[in-house]
JSON list of C-alpha atoms in Angstrom, two decimals:
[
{"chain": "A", "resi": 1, "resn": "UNK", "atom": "CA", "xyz": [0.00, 0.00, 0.00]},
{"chain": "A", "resi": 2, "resn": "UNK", "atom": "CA", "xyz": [0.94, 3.71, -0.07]},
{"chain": "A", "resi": 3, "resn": "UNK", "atom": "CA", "xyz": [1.78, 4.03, 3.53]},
{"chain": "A", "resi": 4, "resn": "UNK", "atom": "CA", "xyz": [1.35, 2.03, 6.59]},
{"chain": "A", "resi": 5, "resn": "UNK", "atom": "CA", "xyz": [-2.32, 1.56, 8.06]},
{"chain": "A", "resi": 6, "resn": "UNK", "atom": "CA", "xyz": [-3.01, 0.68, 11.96]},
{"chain": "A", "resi": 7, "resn": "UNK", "atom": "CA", "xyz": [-6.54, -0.51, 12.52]},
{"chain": "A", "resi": 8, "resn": "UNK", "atom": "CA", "xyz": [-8.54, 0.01, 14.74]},
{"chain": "A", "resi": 9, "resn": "UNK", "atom": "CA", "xyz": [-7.79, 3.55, 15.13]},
{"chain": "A", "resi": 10, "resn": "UNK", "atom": "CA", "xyz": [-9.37, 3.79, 18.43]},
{"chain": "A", "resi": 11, "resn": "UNK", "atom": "CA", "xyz": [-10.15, 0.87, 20.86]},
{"chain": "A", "resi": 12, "resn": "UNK", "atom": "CA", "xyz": [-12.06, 1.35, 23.95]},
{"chain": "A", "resi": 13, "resn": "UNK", "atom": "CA", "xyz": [-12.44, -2.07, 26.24]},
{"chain": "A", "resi": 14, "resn": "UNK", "atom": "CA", "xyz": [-12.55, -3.19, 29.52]},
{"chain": "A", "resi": 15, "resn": "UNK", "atom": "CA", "xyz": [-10.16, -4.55, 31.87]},
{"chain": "A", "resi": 16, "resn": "UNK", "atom": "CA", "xyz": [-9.78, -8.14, 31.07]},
{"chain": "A", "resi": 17, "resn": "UNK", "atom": "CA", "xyz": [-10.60, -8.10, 27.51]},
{"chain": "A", "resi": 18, "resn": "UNK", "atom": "CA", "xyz": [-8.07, -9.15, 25.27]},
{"chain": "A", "resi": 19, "resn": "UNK", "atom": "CA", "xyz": [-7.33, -7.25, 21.82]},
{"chain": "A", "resi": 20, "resn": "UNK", "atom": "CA", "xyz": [-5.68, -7.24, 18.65]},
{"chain": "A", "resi": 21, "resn": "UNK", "atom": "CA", "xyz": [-4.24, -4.54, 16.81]},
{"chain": "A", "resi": 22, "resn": "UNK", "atom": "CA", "xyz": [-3.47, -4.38, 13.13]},
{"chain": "A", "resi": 23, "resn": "UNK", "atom": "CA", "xyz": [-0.18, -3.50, 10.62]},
{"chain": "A", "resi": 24, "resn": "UNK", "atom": "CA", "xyz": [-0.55, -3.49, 7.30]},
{"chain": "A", "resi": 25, "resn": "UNK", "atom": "CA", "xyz": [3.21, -2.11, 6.39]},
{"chain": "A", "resi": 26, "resn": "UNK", "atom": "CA", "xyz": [4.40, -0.91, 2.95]},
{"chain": "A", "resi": 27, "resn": "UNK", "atom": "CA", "xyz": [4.48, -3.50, 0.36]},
{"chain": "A", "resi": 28, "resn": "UNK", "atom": "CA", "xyz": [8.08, -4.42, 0.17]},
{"chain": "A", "resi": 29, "resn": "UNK", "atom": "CA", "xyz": [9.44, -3.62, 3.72]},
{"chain": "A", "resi": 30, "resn": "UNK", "atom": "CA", "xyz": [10.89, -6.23, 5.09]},
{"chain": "A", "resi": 31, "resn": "UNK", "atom": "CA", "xyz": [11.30, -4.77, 8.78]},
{"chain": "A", "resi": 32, "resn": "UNK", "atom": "CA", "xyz": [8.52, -4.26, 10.55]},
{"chain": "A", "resi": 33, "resn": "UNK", "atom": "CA", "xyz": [8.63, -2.67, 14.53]},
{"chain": "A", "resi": 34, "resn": "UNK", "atom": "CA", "xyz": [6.16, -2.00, 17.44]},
{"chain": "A", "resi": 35, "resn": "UNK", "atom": "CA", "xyz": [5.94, 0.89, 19.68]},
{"chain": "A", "resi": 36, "resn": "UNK", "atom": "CA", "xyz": [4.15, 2.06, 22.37]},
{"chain": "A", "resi": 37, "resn": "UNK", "atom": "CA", "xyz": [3.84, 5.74, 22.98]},
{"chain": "A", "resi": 38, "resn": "UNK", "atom": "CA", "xyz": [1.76, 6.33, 26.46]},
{"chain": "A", "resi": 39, "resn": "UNK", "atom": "CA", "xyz": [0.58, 10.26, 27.01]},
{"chain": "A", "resi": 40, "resn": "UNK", "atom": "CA", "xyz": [2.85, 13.10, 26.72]},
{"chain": "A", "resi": 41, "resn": "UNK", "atom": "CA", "xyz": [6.10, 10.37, 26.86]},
{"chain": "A", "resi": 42, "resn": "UNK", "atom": "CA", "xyz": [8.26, 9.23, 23.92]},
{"chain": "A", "resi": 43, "resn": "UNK", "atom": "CA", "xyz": [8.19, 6.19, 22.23]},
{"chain": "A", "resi": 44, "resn": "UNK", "atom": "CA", "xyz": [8.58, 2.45, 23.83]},
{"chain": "A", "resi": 45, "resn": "UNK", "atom": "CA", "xyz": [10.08, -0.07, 21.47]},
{"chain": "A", "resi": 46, "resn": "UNK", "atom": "CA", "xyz": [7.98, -3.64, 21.93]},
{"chain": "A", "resi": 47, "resn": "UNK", "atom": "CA", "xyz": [9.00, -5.75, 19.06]},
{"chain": "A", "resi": 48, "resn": "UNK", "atom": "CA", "xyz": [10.97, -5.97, 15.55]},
{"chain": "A", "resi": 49, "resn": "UNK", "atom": "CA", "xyz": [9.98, -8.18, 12.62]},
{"chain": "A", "resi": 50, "resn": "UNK", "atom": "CA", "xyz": [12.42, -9.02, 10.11]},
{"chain": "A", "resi": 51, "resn": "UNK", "atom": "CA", "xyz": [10.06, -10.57, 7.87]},
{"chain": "A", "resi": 52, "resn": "UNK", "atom": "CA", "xyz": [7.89, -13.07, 10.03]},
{"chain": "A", "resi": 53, "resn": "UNK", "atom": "CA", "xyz": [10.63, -13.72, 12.62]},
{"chain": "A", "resi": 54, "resn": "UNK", "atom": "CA", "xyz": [11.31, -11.57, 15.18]},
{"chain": "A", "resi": 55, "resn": "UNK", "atom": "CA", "xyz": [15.00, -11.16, 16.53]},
{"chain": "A", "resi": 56, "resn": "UNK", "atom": "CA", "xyz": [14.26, -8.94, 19.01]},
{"chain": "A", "resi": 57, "resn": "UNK", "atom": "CA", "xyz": [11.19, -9.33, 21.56]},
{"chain": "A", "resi": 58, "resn": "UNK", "atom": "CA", "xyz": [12.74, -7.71, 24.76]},
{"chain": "A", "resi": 59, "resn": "UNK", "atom": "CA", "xyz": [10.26, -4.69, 24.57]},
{"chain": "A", "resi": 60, "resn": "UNK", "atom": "CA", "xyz": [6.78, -6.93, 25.38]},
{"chain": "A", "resi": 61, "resn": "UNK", "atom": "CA", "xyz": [6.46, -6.16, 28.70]},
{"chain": "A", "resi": 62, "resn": "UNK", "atom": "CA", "xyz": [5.20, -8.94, 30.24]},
{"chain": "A", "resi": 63, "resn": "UNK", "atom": "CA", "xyz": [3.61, -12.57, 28.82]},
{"chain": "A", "resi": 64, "resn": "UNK", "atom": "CA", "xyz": [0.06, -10.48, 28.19]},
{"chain": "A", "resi": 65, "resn": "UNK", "atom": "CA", "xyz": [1.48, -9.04, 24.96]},
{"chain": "A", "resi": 66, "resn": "UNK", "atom": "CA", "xyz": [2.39, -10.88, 21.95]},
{"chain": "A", "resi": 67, "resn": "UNK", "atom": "CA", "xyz": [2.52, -10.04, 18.31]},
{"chain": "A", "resi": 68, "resn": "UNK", "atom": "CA", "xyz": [3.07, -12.30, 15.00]},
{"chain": "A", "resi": 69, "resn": "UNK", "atom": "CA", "xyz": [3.36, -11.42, 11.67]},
{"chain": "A", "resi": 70, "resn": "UNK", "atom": "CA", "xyz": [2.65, -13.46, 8.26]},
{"chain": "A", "resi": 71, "resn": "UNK", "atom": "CA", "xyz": [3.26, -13.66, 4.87]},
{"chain": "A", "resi": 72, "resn": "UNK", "atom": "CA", "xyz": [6.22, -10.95, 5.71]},
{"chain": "A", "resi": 73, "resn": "UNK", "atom": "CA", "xyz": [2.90, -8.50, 5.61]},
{"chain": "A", "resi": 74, "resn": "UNK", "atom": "CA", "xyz": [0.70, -7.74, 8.39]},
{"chain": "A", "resi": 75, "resn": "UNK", "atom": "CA", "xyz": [1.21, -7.81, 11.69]},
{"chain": "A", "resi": 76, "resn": "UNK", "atom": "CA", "xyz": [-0.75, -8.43, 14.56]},
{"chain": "A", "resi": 77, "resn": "UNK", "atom": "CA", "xyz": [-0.35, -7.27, 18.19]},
{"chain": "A", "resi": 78, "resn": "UNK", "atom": "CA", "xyz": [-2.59, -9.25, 20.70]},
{"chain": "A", "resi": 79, "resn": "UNK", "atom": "CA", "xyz": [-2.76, -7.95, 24.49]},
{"chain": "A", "resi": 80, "resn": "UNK", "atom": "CA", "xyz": [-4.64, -10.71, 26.46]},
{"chain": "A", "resi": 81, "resn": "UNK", "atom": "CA", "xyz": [-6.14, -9.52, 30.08]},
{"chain": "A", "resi": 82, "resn": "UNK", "atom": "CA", "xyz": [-5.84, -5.71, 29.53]},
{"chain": "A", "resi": 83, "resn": "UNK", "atom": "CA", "xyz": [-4.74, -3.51, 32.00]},
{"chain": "A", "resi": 84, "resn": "UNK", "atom": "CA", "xyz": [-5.53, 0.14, 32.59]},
{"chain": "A", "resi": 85, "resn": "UNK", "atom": "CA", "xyz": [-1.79, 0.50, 32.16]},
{"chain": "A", "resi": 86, "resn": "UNK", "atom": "CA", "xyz": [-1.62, -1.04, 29.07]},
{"chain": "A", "resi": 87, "resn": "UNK", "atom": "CA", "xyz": [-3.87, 2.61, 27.80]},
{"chain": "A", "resi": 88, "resn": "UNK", "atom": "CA", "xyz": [-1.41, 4.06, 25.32]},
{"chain": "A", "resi": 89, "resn": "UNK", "atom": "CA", "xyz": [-1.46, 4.48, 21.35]},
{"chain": "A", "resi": 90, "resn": "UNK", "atom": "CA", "xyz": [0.45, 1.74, 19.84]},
{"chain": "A", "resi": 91, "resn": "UNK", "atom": "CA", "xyz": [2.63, 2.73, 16.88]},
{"chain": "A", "resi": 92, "resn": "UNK", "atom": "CA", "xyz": [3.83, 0.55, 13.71]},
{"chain": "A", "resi": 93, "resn": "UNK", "atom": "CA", "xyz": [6.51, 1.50, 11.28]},
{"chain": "A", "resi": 94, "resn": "UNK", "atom": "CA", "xyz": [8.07, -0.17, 8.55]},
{"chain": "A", "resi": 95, "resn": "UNK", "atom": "CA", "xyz": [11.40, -0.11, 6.65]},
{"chain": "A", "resi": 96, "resn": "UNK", "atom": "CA", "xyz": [12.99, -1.60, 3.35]},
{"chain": "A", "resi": 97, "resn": "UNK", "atom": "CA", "xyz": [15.64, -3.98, 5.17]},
{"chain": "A", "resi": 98, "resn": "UNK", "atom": "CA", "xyz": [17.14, -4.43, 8.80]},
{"chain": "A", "resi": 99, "resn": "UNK", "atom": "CA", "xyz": [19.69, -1.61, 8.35]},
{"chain": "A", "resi": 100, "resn": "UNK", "atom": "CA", "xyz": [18.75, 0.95, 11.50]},
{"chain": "A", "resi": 101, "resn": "UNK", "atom": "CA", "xyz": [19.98, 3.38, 9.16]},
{"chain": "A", "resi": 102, "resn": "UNK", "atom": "CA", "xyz": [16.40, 2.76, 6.85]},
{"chain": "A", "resi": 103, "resn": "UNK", "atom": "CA", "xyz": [14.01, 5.48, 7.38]},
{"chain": "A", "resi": 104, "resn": "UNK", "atom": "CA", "xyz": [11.19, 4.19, 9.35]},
{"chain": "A", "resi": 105, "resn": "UNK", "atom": "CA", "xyz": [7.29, 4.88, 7.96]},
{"chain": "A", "resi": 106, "resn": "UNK", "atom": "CA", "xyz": [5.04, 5.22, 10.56]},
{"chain": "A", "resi": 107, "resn": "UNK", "atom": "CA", "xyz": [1.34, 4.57, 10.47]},
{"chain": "A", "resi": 108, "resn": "UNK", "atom": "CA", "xyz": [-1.27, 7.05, 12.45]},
{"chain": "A", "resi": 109, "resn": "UNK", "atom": "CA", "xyz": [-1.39, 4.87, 15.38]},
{"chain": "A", "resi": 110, "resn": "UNK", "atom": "CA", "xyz": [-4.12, 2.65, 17.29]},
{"chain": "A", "resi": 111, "resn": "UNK", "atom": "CA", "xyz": [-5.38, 4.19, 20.29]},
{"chain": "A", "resi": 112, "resn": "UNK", "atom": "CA", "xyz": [-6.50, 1.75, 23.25]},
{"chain": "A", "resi": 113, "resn": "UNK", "atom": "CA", "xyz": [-8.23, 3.19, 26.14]},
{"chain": "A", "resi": 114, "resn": "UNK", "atom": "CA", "xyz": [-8.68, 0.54, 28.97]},
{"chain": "A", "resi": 115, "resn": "UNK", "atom": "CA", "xyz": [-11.74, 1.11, 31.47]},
{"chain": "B", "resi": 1, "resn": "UNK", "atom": "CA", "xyz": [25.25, 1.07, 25.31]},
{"chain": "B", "resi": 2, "resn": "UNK", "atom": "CA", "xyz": [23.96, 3.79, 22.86]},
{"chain": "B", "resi": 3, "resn": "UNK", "atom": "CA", "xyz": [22.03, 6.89, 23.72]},
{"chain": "B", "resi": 4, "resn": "UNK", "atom": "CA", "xyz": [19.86, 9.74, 22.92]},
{"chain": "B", "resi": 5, "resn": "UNK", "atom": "CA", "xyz": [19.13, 12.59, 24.94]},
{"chain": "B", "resi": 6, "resn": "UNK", "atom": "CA", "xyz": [17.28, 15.54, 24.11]},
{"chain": "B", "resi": 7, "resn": "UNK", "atom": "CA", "xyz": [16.10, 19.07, 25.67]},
{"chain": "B", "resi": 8, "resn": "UNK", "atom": "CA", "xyz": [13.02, 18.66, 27.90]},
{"chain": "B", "resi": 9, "resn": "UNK", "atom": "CA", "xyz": [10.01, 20.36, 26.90]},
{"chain": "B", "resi": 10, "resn": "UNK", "atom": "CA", "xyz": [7.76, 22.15, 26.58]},
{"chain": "B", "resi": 11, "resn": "UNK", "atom": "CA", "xyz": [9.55, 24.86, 24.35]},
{"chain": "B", "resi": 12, "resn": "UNK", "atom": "CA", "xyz": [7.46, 27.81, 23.79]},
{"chain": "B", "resi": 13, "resn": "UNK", "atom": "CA", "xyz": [8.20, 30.60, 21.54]},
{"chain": "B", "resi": 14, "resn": "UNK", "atom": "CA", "xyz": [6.67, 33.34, 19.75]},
{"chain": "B", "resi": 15, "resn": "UNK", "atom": "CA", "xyz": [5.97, 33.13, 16.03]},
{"chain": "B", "resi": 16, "resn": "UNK", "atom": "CA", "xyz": [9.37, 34.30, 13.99]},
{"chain": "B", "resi": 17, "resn": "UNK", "atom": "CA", "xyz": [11.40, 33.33, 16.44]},
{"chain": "B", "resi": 18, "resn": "UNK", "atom": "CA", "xyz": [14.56, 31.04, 16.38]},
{"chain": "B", "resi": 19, "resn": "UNK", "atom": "CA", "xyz": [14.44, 27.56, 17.30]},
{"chain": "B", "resi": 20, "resn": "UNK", "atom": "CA", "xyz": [17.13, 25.60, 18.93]},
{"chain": "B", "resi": 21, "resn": "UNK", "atom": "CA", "xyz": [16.50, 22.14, 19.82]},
{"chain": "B", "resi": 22, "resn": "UNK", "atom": "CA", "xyz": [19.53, 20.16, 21.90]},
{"chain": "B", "resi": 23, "resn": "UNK", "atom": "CA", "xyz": [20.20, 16.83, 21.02]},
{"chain": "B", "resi": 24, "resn": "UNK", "atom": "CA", "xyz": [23.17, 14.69, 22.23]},
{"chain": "B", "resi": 25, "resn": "UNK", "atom": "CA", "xyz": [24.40, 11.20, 21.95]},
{"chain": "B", "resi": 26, "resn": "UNK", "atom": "CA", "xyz": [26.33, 8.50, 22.99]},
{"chain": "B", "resi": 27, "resn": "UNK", "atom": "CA", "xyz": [27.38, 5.95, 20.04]},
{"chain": "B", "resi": 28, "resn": "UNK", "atom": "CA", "xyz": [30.03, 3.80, 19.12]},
{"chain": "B", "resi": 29, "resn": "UNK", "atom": "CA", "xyz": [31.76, 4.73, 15.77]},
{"chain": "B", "resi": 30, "resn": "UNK", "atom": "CA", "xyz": [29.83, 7.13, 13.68]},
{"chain": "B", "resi": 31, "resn": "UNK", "atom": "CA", "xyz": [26.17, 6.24, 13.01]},
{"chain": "B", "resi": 32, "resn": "UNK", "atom": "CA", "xyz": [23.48, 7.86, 11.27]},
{"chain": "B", "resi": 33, "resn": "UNK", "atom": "CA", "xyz": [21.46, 10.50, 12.79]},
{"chain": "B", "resi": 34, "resn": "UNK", "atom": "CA", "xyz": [17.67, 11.62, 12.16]},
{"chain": "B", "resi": 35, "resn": "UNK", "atom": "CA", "xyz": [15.13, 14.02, 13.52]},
{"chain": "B", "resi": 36, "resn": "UNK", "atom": "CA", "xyz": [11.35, 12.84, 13.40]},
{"chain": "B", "resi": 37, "resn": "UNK", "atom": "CA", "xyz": [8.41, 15.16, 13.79]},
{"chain": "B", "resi": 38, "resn": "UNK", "atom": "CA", "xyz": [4.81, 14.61, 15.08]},
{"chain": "B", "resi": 39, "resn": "UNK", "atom": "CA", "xyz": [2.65, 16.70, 14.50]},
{"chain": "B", "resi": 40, "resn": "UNK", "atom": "CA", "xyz": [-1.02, 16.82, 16.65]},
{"chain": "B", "resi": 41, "resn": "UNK", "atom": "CA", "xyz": [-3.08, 13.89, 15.66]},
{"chain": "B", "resi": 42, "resn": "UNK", "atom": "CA", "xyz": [-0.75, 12.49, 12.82]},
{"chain": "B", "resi": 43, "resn": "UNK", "atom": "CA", "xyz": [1.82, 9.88, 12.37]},
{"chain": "B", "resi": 44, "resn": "UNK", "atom": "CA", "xyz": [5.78, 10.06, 13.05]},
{"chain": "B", "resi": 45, "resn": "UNK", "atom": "CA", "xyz": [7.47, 11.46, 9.66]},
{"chain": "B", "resi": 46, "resn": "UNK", "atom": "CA", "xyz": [11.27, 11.93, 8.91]},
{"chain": "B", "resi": 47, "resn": "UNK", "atom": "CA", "xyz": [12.18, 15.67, 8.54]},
{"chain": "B", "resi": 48, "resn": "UNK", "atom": "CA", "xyz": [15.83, 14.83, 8.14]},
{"chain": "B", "resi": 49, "resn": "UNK", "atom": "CA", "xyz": [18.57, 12.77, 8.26]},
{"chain": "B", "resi": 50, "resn": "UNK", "atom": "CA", "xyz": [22.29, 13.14, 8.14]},
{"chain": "B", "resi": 51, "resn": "UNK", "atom": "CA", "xyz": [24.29, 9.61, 7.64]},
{"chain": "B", "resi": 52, "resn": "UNK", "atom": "CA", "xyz": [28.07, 10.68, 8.61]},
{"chain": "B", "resi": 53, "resn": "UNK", "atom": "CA", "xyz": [30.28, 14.00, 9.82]},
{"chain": "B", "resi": 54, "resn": "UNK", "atom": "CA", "xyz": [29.32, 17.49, 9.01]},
{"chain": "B", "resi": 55, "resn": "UNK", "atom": "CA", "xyz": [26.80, 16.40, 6.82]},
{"chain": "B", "resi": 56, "resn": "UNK", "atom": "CA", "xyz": [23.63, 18.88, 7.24]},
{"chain": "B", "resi": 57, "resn": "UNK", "atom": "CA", "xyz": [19.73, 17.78, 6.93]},
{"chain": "B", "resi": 58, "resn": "UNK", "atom": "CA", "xyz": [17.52, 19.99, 6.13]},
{"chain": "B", "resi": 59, "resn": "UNK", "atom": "CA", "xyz": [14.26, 20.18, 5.30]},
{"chain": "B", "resi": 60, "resn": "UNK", "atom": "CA", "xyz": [10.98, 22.41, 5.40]},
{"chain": "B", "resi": 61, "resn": "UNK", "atom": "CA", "xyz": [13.03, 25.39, 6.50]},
{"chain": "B", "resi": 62, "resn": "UNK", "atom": "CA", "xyz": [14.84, 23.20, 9.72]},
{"chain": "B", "resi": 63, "resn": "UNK", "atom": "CA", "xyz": [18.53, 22.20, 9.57]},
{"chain": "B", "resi": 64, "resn": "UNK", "atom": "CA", "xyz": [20.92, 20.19, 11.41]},
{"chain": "B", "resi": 65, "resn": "UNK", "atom": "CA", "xyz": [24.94, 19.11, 11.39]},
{"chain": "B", "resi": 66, "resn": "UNK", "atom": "CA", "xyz": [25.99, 16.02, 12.13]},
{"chain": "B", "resi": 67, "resn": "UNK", "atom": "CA", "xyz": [29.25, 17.41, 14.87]},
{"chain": "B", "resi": 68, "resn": "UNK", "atom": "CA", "xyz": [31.08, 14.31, 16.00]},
{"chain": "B", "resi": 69, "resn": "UNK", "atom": "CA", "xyz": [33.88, 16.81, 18.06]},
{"chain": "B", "resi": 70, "resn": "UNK", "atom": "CA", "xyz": [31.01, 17.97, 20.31]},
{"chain": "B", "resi": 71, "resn": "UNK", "atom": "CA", "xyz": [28.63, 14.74, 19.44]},
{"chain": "B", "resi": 72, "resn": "UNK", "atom": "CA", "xyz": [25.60, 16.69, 18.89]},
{"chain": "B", "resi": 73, "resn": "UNK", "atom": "CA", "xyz": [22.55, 17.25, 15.93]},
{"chain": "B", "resi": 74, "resn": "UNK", "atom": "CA", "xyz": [20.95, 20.02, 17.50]},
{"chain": "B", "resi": 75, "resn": "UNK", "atom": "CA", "xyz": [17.50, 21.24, 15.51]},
{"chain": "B", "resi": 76, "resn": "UNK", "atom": "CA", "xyz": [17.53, 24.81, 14.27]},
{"chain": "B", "resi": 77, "resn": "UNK", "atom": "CA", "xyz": [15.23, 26.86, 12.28]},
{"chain": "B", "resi": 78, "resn": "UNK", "atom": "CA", "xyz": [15.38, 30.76, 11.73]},
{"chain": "B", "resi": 79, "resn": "UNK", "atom": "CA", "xyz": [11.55, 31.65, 11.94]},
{"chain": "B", "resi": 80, "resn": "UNK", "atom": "CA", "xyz": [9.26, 29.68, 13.15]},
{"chain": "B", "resi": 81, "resn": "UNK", "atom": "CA", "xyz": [5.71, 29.45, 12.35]},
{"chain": "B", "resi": 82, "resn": "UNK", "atom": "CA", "xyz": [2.32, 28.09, 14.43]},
{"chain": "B", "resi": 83, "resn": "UNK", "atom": "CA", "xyz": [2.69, 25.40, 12.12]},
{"chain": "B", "resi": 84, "resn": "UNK", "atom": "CA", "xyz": [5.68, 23.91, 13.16]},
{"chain": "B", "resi": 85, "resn": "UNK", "atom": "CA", "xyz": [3.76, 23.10, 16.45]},
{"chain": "B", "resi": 86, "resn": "UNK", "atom": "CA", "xyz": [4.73, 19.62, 17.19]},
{"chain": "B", "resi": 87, "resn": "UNK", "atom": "CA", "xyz": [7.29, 17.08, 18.64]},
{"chain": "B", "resi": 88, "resn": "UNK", "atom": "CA", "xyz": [10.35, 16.51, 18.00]},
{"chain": "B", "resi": 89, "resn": "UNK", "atom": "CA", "xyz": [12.79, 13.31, 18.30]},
{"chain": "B", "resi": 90, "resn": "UNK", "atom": "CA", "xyz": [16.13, 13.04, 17.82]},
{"chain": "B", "resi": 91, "resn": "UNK", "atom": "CA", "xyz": [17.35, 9.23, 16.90]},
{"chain": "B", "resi": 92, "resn": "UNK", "atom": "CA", "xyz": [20.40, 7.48, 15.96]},
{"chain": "B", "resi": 93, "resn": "UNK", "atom": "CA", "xyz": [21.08, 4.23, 14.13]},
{"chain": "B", "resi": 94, "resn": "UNK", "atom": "CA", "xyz": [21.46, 1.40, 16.27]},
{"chain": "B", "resi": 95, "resn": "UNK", "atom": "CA", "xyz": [22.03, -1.76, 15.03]},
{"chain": "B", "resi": 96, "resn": "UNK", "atom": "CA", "xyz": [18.75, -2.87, 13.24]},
{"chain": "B", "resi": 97, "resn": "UNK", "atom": "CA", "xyz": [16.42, 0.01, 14.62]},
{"chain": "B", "resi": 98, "resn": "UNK", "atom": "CA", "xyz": [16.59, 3.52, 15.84]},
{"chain": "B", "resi": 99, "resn": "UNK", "atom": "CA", "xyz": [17.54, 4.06, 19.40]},
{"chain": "B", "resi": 100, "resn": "UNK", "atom": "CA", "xyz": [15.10, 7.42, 20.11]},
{"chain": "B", "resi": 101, "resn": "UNK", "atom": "CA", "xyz": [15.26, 10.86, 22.03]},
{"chain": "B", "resi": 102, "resn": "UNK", "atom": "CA", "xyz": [12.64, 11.27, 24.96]},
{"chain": "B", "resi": 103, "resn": "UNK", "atom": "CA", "xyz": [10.91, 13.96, 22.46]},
{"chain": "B", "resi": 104, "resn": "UNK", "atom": "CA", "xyz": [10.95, 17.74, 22.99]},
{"chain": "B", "resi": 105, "resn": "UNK", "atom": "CA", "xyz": [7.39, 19.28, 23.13]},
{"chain": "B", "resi": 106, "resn": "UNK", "atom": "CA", "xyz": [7.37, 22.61, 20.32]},
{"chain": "B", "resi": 107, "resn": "UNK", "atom": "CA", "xyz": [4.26, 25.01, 21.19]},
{"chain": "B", "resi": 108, "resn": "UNK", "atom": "CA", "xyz": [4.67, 28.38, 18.51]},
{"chain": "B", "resi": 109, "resn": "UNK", "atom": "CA", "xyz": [2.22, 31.04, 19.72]},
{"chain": "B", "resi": 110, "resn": "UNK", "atom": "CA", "xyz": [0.63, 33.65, 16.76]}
]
């Protein structure tokens, strides 16, 4: 696609629901990454694809969160039990290869409000 | 291990004025730098980038030089407008993704 597209765009649930959030990265990028960006604070790295495997999972911060990605496409972010903690946007970018030096697209975000 | 760190925010300023915005880092060798922007309700974007030594980024009016003597990319533009209301992030190339600036808060007042 032309850019990257998060769905939903805004969640609202209540504690104890699980939910999945969606990637759809740029056709072609190979690297895919997860952030979490809670209010007024910078950005929280969760996880890195490199097409569907994922090197680097030290950001998920605890067994609630996990995320999986097919096809080298979409991705999928799953928190199971939410938290009121876990309210925060969640952020997806892609990039053409695993160089950090790749500029990053970012889609608009998926905002989950916990109640 | 690598680092980022930025100016805390907010920065307020008057419309025309001149922006500074202090970024530093801590890297081995010499890796790329990059300022993203975010403005309210929108996506990250790349402003600029600079990949080695005294190279400048610029774009949309804001510049900055990649100074390895003082290890720094500060963020400067001569005038800024209500517009450029946003935040900012300084980042660096890490290994196989960006290791990112706490984000400095820009608020430009007509």
């Amino acid at each position: 696609g032309a850019g990257v597209s998060q769905s939903p765009s805004n969640k609202v649930t209540e504690k104890g629901k699980d939910v999945e959030l969606r990637c759809d990265p740029i056709s072609g990028h190979t690297a895919l990454y997860w952030y979490r960006q809670s209010l007024g604070q910078g950005l929280e790295f969760l996880i890195y694809f490199q097409g569907n495997s994922a090197p680097d999972k030290s950001g998920l911060p605890s067994d609630r969160f996990s995320a999986e990605r097919t096809g080298g496409s979409v991705s999928t972010l799953t928190i199971q039990r939410t938290q009121q903690e876990d309210s925060a946007v969640y952020l997806c970018a892609s990039s053409l290869g695993r160089s950090g030096a790749n500029v990053l697209t970012f889609g608009a975000g998926s905002r989950l409000t916990v109640l | 291990g690598d680092s980022v760190t930025q100016m805390e925010g907010p920065v307020t300023l008057s419309e025309e004025a001149f922006l500074t915005i202090n970024c530093t880092y801590t890297a081995t060798g010499y890796p790329s730098l990059f300022w993203y922007v975010q403005y309210p309700g929108e996506g990250l974007q790349l402003l600029l980038k600079a990949t080695k030594a005294d190279d400048k980024g610029s774009n949309k009016g804001f510049e900055a030089t990649y100074r390895k003597e003082t290890t720094s990319f500060h963020l400067e533009k001569g005038s800024v407008q209500v517009s450029d209301s946003a935040v900012y992030f300084c980042a660096l190339e890490g290994n196989y993704q960006l290791i990112w600036g706490a984000g400095t808060k820009l608020i430009i007042k007509p």
